[in-house]
């Protein structure tokens, strides 16, 4: 008696709609904030996108605990041994197939979430003048490290797409990857994704109506620094 033939992989739903909306909104928020970081004219946009990124990360942390199968951290976050095994499979030219995130990609995701949190917190502290110039320098450094990590992540996605013969960028748009029906998710949670999008757009609209105020249109901390400079100049003139 012949053994039953295994069915070839088919396109199944892996990424729910909230994960996909989160992903692309975070991409937009990060690059928008990065491009407006050095412009006093676009400071309100920079601050608004920074707050958006922070709120998105909070949602992703919650969804990583309560979300669908492949959105949960327990599904894709693995230890060092799993990462080494996956990287070794890449070097052999026979990469392990993972329906969700692979172990190496999981590291990048966790690092990106952590760096986003750090960048947002330092940015908020800088904008509200909670400390000295070191906060602004730390905020800038965290943003640059995040840009570097994003570059590595994009390169890894391109490499993995080629090795796995699967377009991972398209998968994050459609939510579908190759796998068996048992590995897919049943519900896309489109309603929650719509709520997310409406909430973000609503927040942007409110910010547009009453944009965050930057003193004298300057970079956060510049006003205080300029005040100290004026006091020093005044003292020097009195001495002369």
Short mmCIF file of N, CA, C and O in Angstrom, two decimals, residues 85-213:
data_model
loop_
_atom_site.label_atom_id
_atom_site.label_comp_id
_atom_site.label_asym_id
_atom_site.label_seq_id
_atom_site.Cartn_x
_atom_site.Cartn_y
_atom_site.Cartn_z
N UNK A 85 21.22 27.67 15.03
CA UNK A 85 20.80 26.60 14.13
C UNK A 85 20.23 27.17 12.83
O UNK A 85 20.51 26.67 11.74
N UNK A 86 19.45 28.24 12.95
CA UNK A 86 18.87 28.85 11.76
C UNK A 86 19.95 29.48 10.89
O UNK A 86 19.95 29.29 9.66
N UNK A 87 20.89 30.20 11.51
CA UNK A 87 21.96 30.82 10.72
C UNK A 87 22.84 29.77 10.06
O UNK A 87 23.29 29.95 8.92
N UNK A 88 23.07 28.65 10.75
CA UNK A 88 23.85 27.56 10.15
C UNK A 88 23.13 26.98 8.95
O UNK A 88 23.76 26.62 7.94
N UNK A 89 21.81 26.90 9.02
CA UNK A 89 21.05 26.37 7.88
C UNK A 89 21.15 27.32 6.67
O UNK A 89 21.15 26.86 5.53
N UNK A 90 21.26 28.62 6.94
CA UNK A 90 21.45 29.57 5.84
C UNK A 90 22.80 29.35 5.17
O UNK A 90 22.91 29.38 3.94
N UNK A 91 23.83 29.15 5.98
CA UNK A 91 25.17 28.95 5.43
C UNK A 91 25.25 27.66 4.62
O UNK A 91 26.02 27.57 3.65
N UNK A 92 24.46 26.66 5.00
CA UNK A 92 24.45 25.40 4.24
C UNK A 92 23.64 25.52 2.96
O UNK A 92 23.67 24.61 2.13
N UNK A 93 22.94 26.59 2.79
CA UNK A 93 22.11 26.76 1.60
C UNK A 93 20.79 26.03 1.68
O UNK A 93 20.11 25.88 0.67
N UNK A 94 20.44 25.54 2.88
CA UNK A 94 19.17 24.84 3.08
C UNK A 94 18.47 25.44 4.30
O UNK A 94 18.42 24.82 5.37
N UNK A 95 17.96 26.66 4.16
CA UNK A 95 17.41 27.38 5.32
C UNK A 95 16.18 26.70 5.90
O UNK A 95 15.36 26.14 5.18
N UNK A 96 16.10 26.71 7.23
CA UNK A 96 14.91 26.20 7.90
C UNK A 96 13.70 27.05 7.50
O UNK A 96 13.80 28.26 7.37
N UNK A 97 12.59 26.37 7.32
CA UNK A 97 11.37 27.10 6.98
C UNK A 97 10.57 27.39 8.24
O UNK A 97 10.30 26.50 9.04
N UNK A 98 10.22 28.65 8.40
CA UNK A 98 9.38 29.07 9.52
C UNK A 98 8.19 29.82 8.94
O UNK A 98 8.35 30.78 8.18
N UNK A 99 7.00 29.38 9.31
CA UNK A 99 5.81 30.04 8.79
C UNK A 99 5.74 31.47 9.30
O UNK A 99 5.45 32.41 8.55
N UNK A 100 6.03 31.66 10.60
CA UNK A 100 6.07 33.01 11.16
C UNK A 100 7.47 33.59 11.03
O UNK A 100 8.20 33.29 10.09
N UNK A 101 7.85 34.44 11.98
CA UNK A 101 9.20 34.99 11.98
C UNK A 101 10.22 33.90 12.27
O UNK A 101 9.99 33.02 13.10
N UNK A 102 11.36 33.97 11.58
CA UNK A 102 12.44 33.04 11.89
C UNK A 102 13.18 33.54 13.14
O UNK A 102 13.04 34.70 13.54
N UNK A 103 13.99 32.68 13.80
CA UNK A 103 14.64 33.07 15.05
C UNK A 103 15.54 34.29 14.92
O UNK A 103 15.62 35.11 15.85
N UNK A 104 16.24 34.43 13.77
CA UNK A 104 17.11 35.60 13.59
C UNK A 104 16.28 36.86 13.41
O UNK A 104 16.59 37.92 13.94
N UNK A 105 15.19 36.76 12.64
CA UNK A 105 14.31 37.90 12.46
C UNK A 105 13.67 38.34 13.76
O UNK A 105 13.41 39.53 13.97
N UNK A 106 13.41 37.36 14.63
CA UNK A 106 12.81 37.68 15.92
C UNK A 106 13.73 38.59 16.73
O UNK A 106 13.26 39.51 17.42
N UNK A 107 15.04 38.34 16.68
CA UNK A 107 15.98 39.19 17.39
C UNK A 107 15.90 40.63 16.90
O UNK A 107 15.92 41.58 17.69
N UNK A 108 15.83 40.79 15.57
CA UNK A 108 15.74 42.13 15.00
C UNK A 108 14.45 42.82 15.44
O UNK A 108 14.45 44.02 15.75
N UNK A 109 13.36 42.08 15.50
CA UNK A 109 12.08 42.66 15.90
C UNK A 109 12.13 43.13 17.35
O UNK A 109 11.72 44.25 17.67
N UNK A 110 12.64 42.29 18.23
CA UNK A 110 12.74 42.67 19.64
C UNK A 110 13.65 43.89 19.81
O UNK A 110 13.35 44.82 20.57
N UNK A 111 14.78 43.89 19.08
CA UNK A 111 15.70 45.02 19.16
C UNK A 111 15.06 46.30 18.64
O UNK A 111 15.24 47.38 19.21
N UNK A 112 14.30 46.20 17.54
CA UNK A 112 13.64 47.38 16.99
C UNK A 112 12.59 47.93 17.95
O UNK A 112 12.47 49.15 18.12
N UNK A 113 11.84 47.05 18.59
CA UNK A 113 10.84 47.51 19.56
C UNK A 113 11.52 48.20 20.75
O UNK A 113 11.07 49.25 21.21
N UNK A 114 12.61 47.60 21.22
CA UNK A 114 13.33 48.20 22.34
C UNK A 114 13.94 49.54 21.99
O UNK A 114 13.86 50.51 22.76
N UNK A 115 14.56 49.64 20.81
CA UNK A 115 15.18 50.89 20.38
C UNK A 115 14.12 51.97 20.14
O UNK A 115 14.36 53.15 20.42
N UNK A 116 12.97 51.57 19.63
CA UNK A 116 11.90 52.54 19.43
C UNK A 116 11.46 53.12 20.76
O UNK A 116 11.28 54.34 20.90
N UNK A 117 11.27 52.27 21.75
CA UNK A 117 10.91 52.75 23.09
C UNK A 117 11.95 53.72 23.64
O UNK A 117 11.60 54.80 24.15
N UNK A 118 13.22 53.35 23.52
CA UNK A 118 14.29 54.21 24.03
C UNK A 118 14.32 55.54 23.30
O UNK A 118 14.46 56.61 23.93
N UNK A 119 14.19 55.50 21.98
CA UNK A 119 14.23 56.73 21.19
C UNK A 119 13.07 57.65 21.54
O UNK A 119 13.24 58.87 21.68
N UNK A 120 11.89 57.08 21.70
CA UNK A 120 10.71 57.89 22.03
C UNK A 120 10.84 58.51 23.42
O UNK A 120 10.54 59.69 23.60
N UNK A 121 11.28 57.72 24.39
CA UNK A 121 11.42 58.24 25.75
C UNK A 121 12.45 59.37 25.80
O UNK A 121 12.21 60.43 26.41
N UNK A 122 13.59 59.18 25.15
CA UNK A 122 14.61 60.22 25.12
C UNK A 122 14.12 61.44 24.36
O UNK A 122 14.43 62.59 24.73
N UNK A 123 13.36 61.21 23.29
CA UNK A 123 12.81 62.33 22.53
C UNK A 123 11.82 63.14 23.36
O UNK A 123 11.83 64.37 23.34
N UNK A 124 10.96 62.43 24.09
CA UNK A 124 10.00 63.13 24.96
C UNK A 124 10.72 63.93 26.03
O UNK A 124 10.39 65.08 26.31
N UNK A 125 11.74 63.34 26.65
CA UNK A 125 12.49 64.03 27.69
C UNK A 125 13.21 65.25 27.14
O UNK A 125 13.31 66.30 27.81
N UNK A 126 13.71 65.14 25.90
CA UNK A 126 14.37 66.28 25.27
C UNK A 126 13.37 67.38 24.96
O UNK A 126 13.61 68.56 25.24
N UNK A 127 12.24 67.01 24.39
CA UNK A 127 11.23 67.98 23.97
C UNK A 127 10.65 68.73 25.16
O UNK A 127 10.35 69.93 25.08
N UNK A 128 10.49 68.05 26.28
CA UNK A 128 9.92 68.68 27.47
C UNK A 128 11.00 69.23 28.40
O UNK A 128 10.70 69.64 29.53
N UNK A 129 12.26 69.20 27.94
CA UNK A 129 13.39 69.78 28.66
C UNK A 129 13.52 69.21 30.07
O UNK A 129 13.56 69.92 31.07
N UNK A 130 13.58 67.88 30.14
CA UNK A 130 13.70 67.19 31.41
C UNK A 130 15.15 67.09 31.89
O UNK A 130 15.40 66.71 33.03
N UNK A 131 16.09 67.40 31.01
CA UNK A 131 17.49 67.27 31.38
C UNK A 131 18.37 68.12 30.49
O UNK A 131 17.90 69.03 29.80
N UNK A 132 19.65 67.78 30.45
CA UNK A 132 20.61 68.56 29.67
C UNK A 132 20.73 68.08 28.24
O UNK A 132 19.91 67.32 27.72
N UNK A 133 21.82 68.53 27.60
CA UNK A 133 22.05 68.22 26.20
C UNK A 133 22.29 66.73 25.97
O UNK A 133 22.12 66.24 24.86
N UNK A 134 22.70 66.01 27.03
CA UNK A 134 22.98 64.58 26.86
C UNK A 134 21.73 63.83 26.43
O UNK A 134 21.84 62.81 25.73
N UNK A 135 20.54 64.32 26.82
CA UNK A 135 19.30 63.67 26.39
C UNK A 135 19.13 63.80 24.89
O UNK A 135 18.76 62.83 24.21
N UNK A 136 19.39 64.98 24.37
CA UNK A 136 19.26 65.18 22.93
C UNK A 136 20.27 64.34 22.16
O UNK A 136 19.96 63.74 21.13
N UNK A 137 21.50 64.28 22.70
CA UNK A 137 22.53 63.46 22.05
C UNK A 137 22.16 61.98 22.10
O UNK A 137 22.38 61.24 21.14
N UNK A 138 21.62 61.55 23.25
CA UNK A 138 21.19 60.16 23.36
C UNK A 138 20.04 59.84 22.42
O UNK A 138 19.99 58.76 21.82
N UNK A 139 19.12 60.79 22.28
CA UNK A 139 17.99 60.62 21.36
C UNK A 139 18.49 60.48 19.92
O UNK A 139 18.02 59.60 19.17
N UNK A 140 19.43 61.32 19.55
CA UNK A 140 19.98 61.26 18.20
C UNK A 140 20.74 59.96 17.97
O UNK A 140 20.62 59.33 16.91
N UNK A 141 21.52 59.53 18.97
CA UNK A 141 22.27 58.28 18.84
C UNK A 141 21.32 57.09 18.70
O UNK A 141 21.53 56.21 17.86
N UNK A 142 20.27 57.06 19.52
CA UNK A 142 19.32 55.96 19.45
C UNK A 142 18.63 55.91 18.09
O UNK A 142 18.41 54.84 17.52
N UNK A 143 18.29 57.10 17.55
CA UNK A 143 17.68 57.15 16.22
C UNK A 143 18.61 56.63 15.13
O UNK A 143 18.18 55.91 14.23
N UNK A 144 19.90 56.98 15.23
CA UNK A 144 20.86 56.50 14.24
C UNK A 144 21.09 55.00 14.36
O UNK A 144 21.23 54.30 13.34
N UNK A 145 21.13 54.49 15.58
CA UNK A 145 21.26 53.04 15.78
C UNK A 145 20.04 52.31 15.22
O UNK A 145 20.18 51.24 14.61
N UNK A 146 18.89 52.92 15.39
CA UNK A 146 17.67 52.31 14.86
C UNK A 146 17.70 52.29 13.34
O UNK A 146 17.30 51.30 12.71
N UNK A 147 18.18 53.38 12.73
CA UNK A 147 18.30 53.41 11.27
C UNK A 147 19.25 52.31 10.79
O UNK A 147 18.97 51.63 9.79
N UNK A 148 20.36 52.12 11.49
CA UNK A 148 21.31 51.06 11.14
C UNK A 148 20.66 49.70 11.24
O UNK A 148 20.80 48.85 10.35
N UNK A 149 19.91 49.48 12.31
CA UNK A 149 19.25 48.19 12.50
C UNK A 149 18.17 47.97 11.44
O UNK A 149 18.00 46.84 10.95
N UNK A 150 17.47 49.02 11.08
CA UNK A 150 16.47 48.90 10.01
C UNK A 150 17.15 48.49 8.71
O UNK A 150 16.64 47.64 7.96
N UNK A 151 18.31 49.09 8.42
CA UNK A 151 19.05 48.72 7.21
C UNK A 151 19.45 47.26 7.21
O UNK A 151 19.32 46.56 6.20
N UNK A 152 19.93 46.77 8.36
CA UNK A 152 20.30 45.35 8.47
C UNK A 152 19.06 44.47 8.30
O UNK A 152 19.11 43.43 7.63
N UNK A 153 17.96 44.90 8.90
CA UNK A 153 16.72 44.13 8.81
C UNK A 153 16.23 44.04 7.36
O UNK A 153 15.83 42.96 6.90
N UNK A 154 16.27 45.16 6.64
CA UNK A 154 15.83 45.15 5.24
C UNK A 154 16.73 44.24 4.40
O UNK A 154 16.24 43.45 3.57
N UNK A 155 18.05 44.32 4.63
CA UNK A 155 18.97 43.46 3.88
C UNK A 155 18.70 41.99 4.19
O UNK A 155 18.73 41.14 3.29
N UNK A 156 18.41 41.69 5.45
CA UNK A 156 18.11 40.31 5.84
C UNK A 156 16.82 39.82 5.20
O UNK A 156 16.72 38.65 4.80
N UNK A 157 15.82 40.70 5.11
CA UNK A 157 14.56 40.32 4.47
C UNK A 157 14.77 40.01 2.99
O UNK A 157 14.23 39.03 2.46
N UNK A 158 15.58 40.83 2.33
CA UNK A 158 15.87 40.59 0.91
C UNK A 158 16.61 39.26 0.75
O UNK A 158 16.28 38.45 -0.14
N UNK A 159 17.62 39.01 1.60
CA UNK A 159 18.38 37.76 1.52
C UNK A 159 17.49 36.56 1.81
O UNK A 159 17.52 35.55 1.09
N UNK A 160 16.66 36.66 2.85
CA UNK A 160 15.78 35.55 3.21
C UNK A 160 14.75 35.29 2.11
O UNK A 160 14.39 34.14 1.83
N UNK A 161 14.27 36.36 1.49
CA UNK A 161 13.31 36.19 0.39
C UNK A 161 13.94 35.40 -0.75
O UNK A 161 13.29 34.54 -1.37
N UNK A 162 15.19 35.69 -1.03
CA UNK A 162 15.89 34.99 -2.11
C UNK A 162 16.18 33.53 -1.74
O UNK A 162 15.95 32.62 -2.54
N UNK A 163 16.64 33.31 -0.51
CA UNK A 163 16.98 31.95 -0.09
C UNK A 163 15.74 31.07 0.05
O UNK A 163 15.76 29.88 -0.29
N UNK A 164 14.66 31.64 0.55
CA UNK A 164 13.43 30.87 0.76
C UNK A 164 12.54 30.84 -0.49
O UNK A 164 11.50 30.17 -0.48
N UNK A 165 12.93 31.60 -1.50
CA UNK A 165 12.12 31.69 -2.73
C UNK A 165 10.70 32.16 -2.41
O UNK A 165 9.72 31.63 -2.91
N UNK A 166 10.63 33.19 -1.55
CA UNK A 166 9.34 33.70 -1.12
C UNK A 166 9.47 35.20 -0.85
O UNK A 166 10.40 35.62 -0.16
N UNK A 167 8.56 35.97 -1.39
CA UNK A 167 8.59 37.42 -1.24
C UNK A 167 8.04 37.80 0.13
O UNK A 167 6.83 37.84 0.34
N UNK A 168 8.94 38.10 1.08
CA UNK A 168 8.51 38.39 2.44
C UNK A 168 7.89 39.78 2.57
O UNK A 168 7.07 40.01 3.46
N UNK A 169 8.28 40.70 1.70
CA UNK A 169 7.65 42.02 1.72
C UNK A 169 6.19 41.92 1.29
O UNK A 169 5.30 42.51 1.91
N UNK A 170 5.95 41.15 0.24
CA UNK A 170 4.57 40.95 -0.21
C UNK A 170 3.75 40.25 0.87
O UNK A 170 2.57 40.55 1.07
N UNK A 171 4.40 39.34 1.60
CA UNK A 171 3.68 38.63 2.66
C UNK A 171 3.21 39.59 3.75
O UNK A 171 2.13 39.41 4.32
N UNK A 172 4.00 40.64 4.02
CA UNK A 172 3.59 41.61 5.03
C UNK A 172 2.52 42.56 4.50
O UNK A 172 1.89 43.27 5.27
N UNK A 173 2.30 42.53 3.21
CA UNK A 173 1.21 43.31 2.61
C UNK A 173 -0.08 42.49 2.54
O UNK A 173 -1.16 42.97 2.88
N UNK A 174 0.05 41.25 2.10
CA UNK A 174 -1.14 40.40 1.92
C UNK A 174 -1.46 39.57 3.15
O UNK A 174 -2.60 39.12 3.31
N UNK A 175 -0.46 39.34 3.99
CA UNK A 175 -0.64 38.49 5.17
C UNK A 175 -0.47 37.02 4.88
O UNK A 175 -0.61 36.19 5.79
N UNK A 176 -0.15 36.64 3.65
CA UNK A 176 -0.11 35.22 3.27
C UNK A 176 1.31 34.76 2.95
O UNK A 176 2.09 35.47 2.33
N UNK A 177 1.60 33.53 3.42
CA UNK A 177 2.88 32.88 3.16
C UNK A 177 2.62 31.43 2.82
O UNK A 177 1.49 30.93 2.94
N UNK A 178 3.68 30.74 2.42
CA UNK A 178 3.55 29.32 2.10
C UNK A 178 3.52 28.50 3.38
O UNK A 178 4.28 28.74 4.32
N UNK A 179 2.62 27.52 3.42
CA UNK A 179 2.52 26.65 4.58
C UNK A 179 1.37 25.67 4.40
O UNK A 179 0.77 25.58 3.33
N UNK A 180 1.08 24.94 5.44
CA UNK A 180 -0.05 24.02 5.41
C UNK A 180 -1.26 24.69 6.05
O UNK A 180 -1.10 25.60 6.88
N UNK A 181 -2.45 24.26 5.72
CA UNK A 181 -3.66 24.88 6.31
C UNK A 181 -3.66 24.87 7.83
O UNK A 181 -4.17 25.79 8.46
N UNK A 182 -3.06 23.82 8.44
CA UNK A 182 -3.04 23.74 9.89
C UNK A 182 -2.18 24.83 10.52
O UNK A 182 -2.34 25.16 11.70
N UNK A 183 -1.26 25.39 9.74
CA UNK A 183 -0.35 26.41 10.27
C UNK A 183 -0.91 27.83 10.14
O UNK A 183 -0.34 28.77 10.68
N UNK A 184 -2.00 27.98 9.43
CA UNK A 184 -2.56 29.31 9.21
C UNK A 184 -3.43 29.77 10.36
O UNK A 184 -3.73 29.02 11.30
N UNK A 185 -3.82 31.03 10.30
CA UNK A 185 -4.75 31.58 11.28
C UNK A 185 -6.12 31.72 10.62
O UNK A 185 -6.22 31.84 9.40
N UNK A 186 -7.16 31.70 11.42
CA UNK A 186 -8.51 31.70 10.88
C UNK A 186 -9.10 33.10 10.76
O UNK A 186 -9.97 33.34 9.93
N UNK A 187 -8.67 34.00 11.60
CA UNK A 187 -9.30 35.32 11.65
C UNK A 187 -8.27 36.41 11.38
O UNK A 187 -7.16 36.37 11.91
N UNK A 188 -8.64 37.37 10.56
CA UNK A 188 -7.70 38.43 10.20
C UNK A 188 -7.78 39.64 11.12
O UNK A 188 -6.89 40.48 11.11
N UNK A 189 -8.85 39.79 11.90
CA UNK A 189 -9.03 40.92 12.80
C UNK A 189 -9.00 42.25 12.05
O UNK A 189 -8.37 43.22 12.49
N UNK A 190 -9.69 42.28 10.92
CA UNK A 190 -9.71 43.50 10.12
C UNK A 190 -10.35 44.68 10.84
O UNK A 190 -9.93 45.83 10.66
N UNK A 191 -11.36 44.42 11.66
CA UNK A 191 -12.01 45.50 12.39
C UNK A 191 -11.06 46.22 13.32
O UNK A 191 -11.07 47.46 13.43
N UNK A 192 -10.22 45.46 14.03
CA UNK A 192 -9.25 46.06 14.93
C UNK A 192 -8.23 46.89 14.15
O UNK A 192 -7.80 47.96 14.60
N UNK A 193 -7.84 46.39 12.98
CA UNK A 193 -6.90 47.14 12.15
C UNK A 193 -7.50 48.48 11.71
O UNK A 193 -6.81 49.50 11.68
N UNK A 194 -8.78 48.48 11.39
CA UNK A 194 -9.46 49.73 11.01
C UNK A 194 -9.48 50.70 12.19
O UNK A 194 -9.23 51.90 12.03
N UNK A 195 -9.75 50.17 13.38
CA UNK A 195 -9.75 51.02 14.59
C UNK A 195 -8.37 51.63 14.80
O UNK A 195 -8.24 52.82 15.14
N UNK A 196 -7.32 50.82 14.62
CA UNK A 196 -5.96 51.32 14.76
C UNK A 196 -5.70 52.47 13.79
O UNK A 196 -5.18 53.53 14.17
N UNK A 197 -6.06 52.25 12.53
CA UNK A 197 -5.80 53.26 11.51
C UNK A 197 -6.58 54.54 11.78
O UNK A 197 -6.04 55.64 11.67
N UNK A 198 -7.84 54.40 12.18
CA UNK A 198 -8.66 55.57 12.49
C UNK A 198 -8.09 56.32 13.69
O UNK A 198 -8.06 57.56 13.72
N UNK A 199 -7.62 55.57 14.70
CA UNK A 199 -7.05 56.20 15.89
C UNK A 199 -5.81 57.00 15.55
O UNK A 199 -5.63 58.13 16.02
N UNK A 200 -4.94 56.44 14.72
CA UNK A 200 -3.72 57.14 14.33
C UNK A 200 -4.04 58.37 13.50
O UNK A 200 -3.51 59.47 13.76
N UNK A 201 -4.91 58.22 12.51
CA UNK A 201 -5.27 59.36 11.67
C UNK A 201 -5.98 60.44 12.50
O UNK A 201 -5.77 61.64 12.29
N UNK A 202 -6.82 60.00 13.45
CA UNK A 202 -7.48 60.96 14.32
C UNK A 202 -6.49 61.72 15.19
O UNK A 202 -6.63 62.93 15.40
N UNK A 203 -5.50 61.00 15.70
CA UNK A 203 -4.46 61.65 16.51
C UNK A 203 -3.70 62.66 15.67
O UNK A 203 -3.42 63.78 16.11
N UNK A 204 -3.34 62.30 14.44
CA UNK A 204 -2.65 63.23 13.55
C UNK A 204 -3.49 64.46 13.28
O UNK A 204 -2.97 65.58 13.24
N UNK A 205 -4.79 64.27 13.09
CA UNK A 205 -5.68 65.40 12.82
C UNK A 205 -5.73 66.33 14.03
O UNK A 205 -5.69 67.56 13.88
N UNK A 206 -5.83 65.78 15.23
CA UNK A 206 -5.85 66.59 16.44
C UNK A 206 -4.54 67.36 16.61
O UNK A 206 -4.54 68.54 17.01
N UNK A 207 -3.44 66.70 16.32
CA UNK A 207 -2.14 67.37 16.40
C UNK A 207 -2.04 68.50 15.39
O UNK A 207 -1.42 69.53 15.66
N UNK A 208 -2.64 68.30 14.23
CA UNK A 208 -2.62 69.33 13.20
C UNK A 208 -3.43 70.55 13.66
O UNK A 208 -3.06 71.70 13.39
N UNK A 209 -4.54 70.31 14.37
CA UNK A 209 -5.36 71.41 14.87
C UNK A 209 -4.66 72.18 15.99
O UNK A 209 -4.80 73.40 16.10
N UNK A 210 -3.91 71.47 16.82
CA UNK A 210 -3.21 72.09 17.94
C UNK A 210 -1.82 71.49 18.06
O UNK A 210 -1.56 70.64 18.92
N UNK A 211 -0.91 71.90 17.16
CA UNK A 211 0.41 71.25 17.10
C UNK A 211 1.22 71.48 18.36
O UNK A 211 1.05 72.50 19.05
N UNK A 212 2.11 70.53 18.69
CA UNK A 212 2.99 70.71 19.85
C UNK A 212 3.82 71.98 19.70
O UNK A 212 4.36 72.26 18.63
N UNK A 213 3.88 72.77 20.75
CA UNK A 213 4.57 74.04 20.69
C UNK A 213 6.04 73.87 21.06
O UNK A 213 6.38 73.29 22.09
#
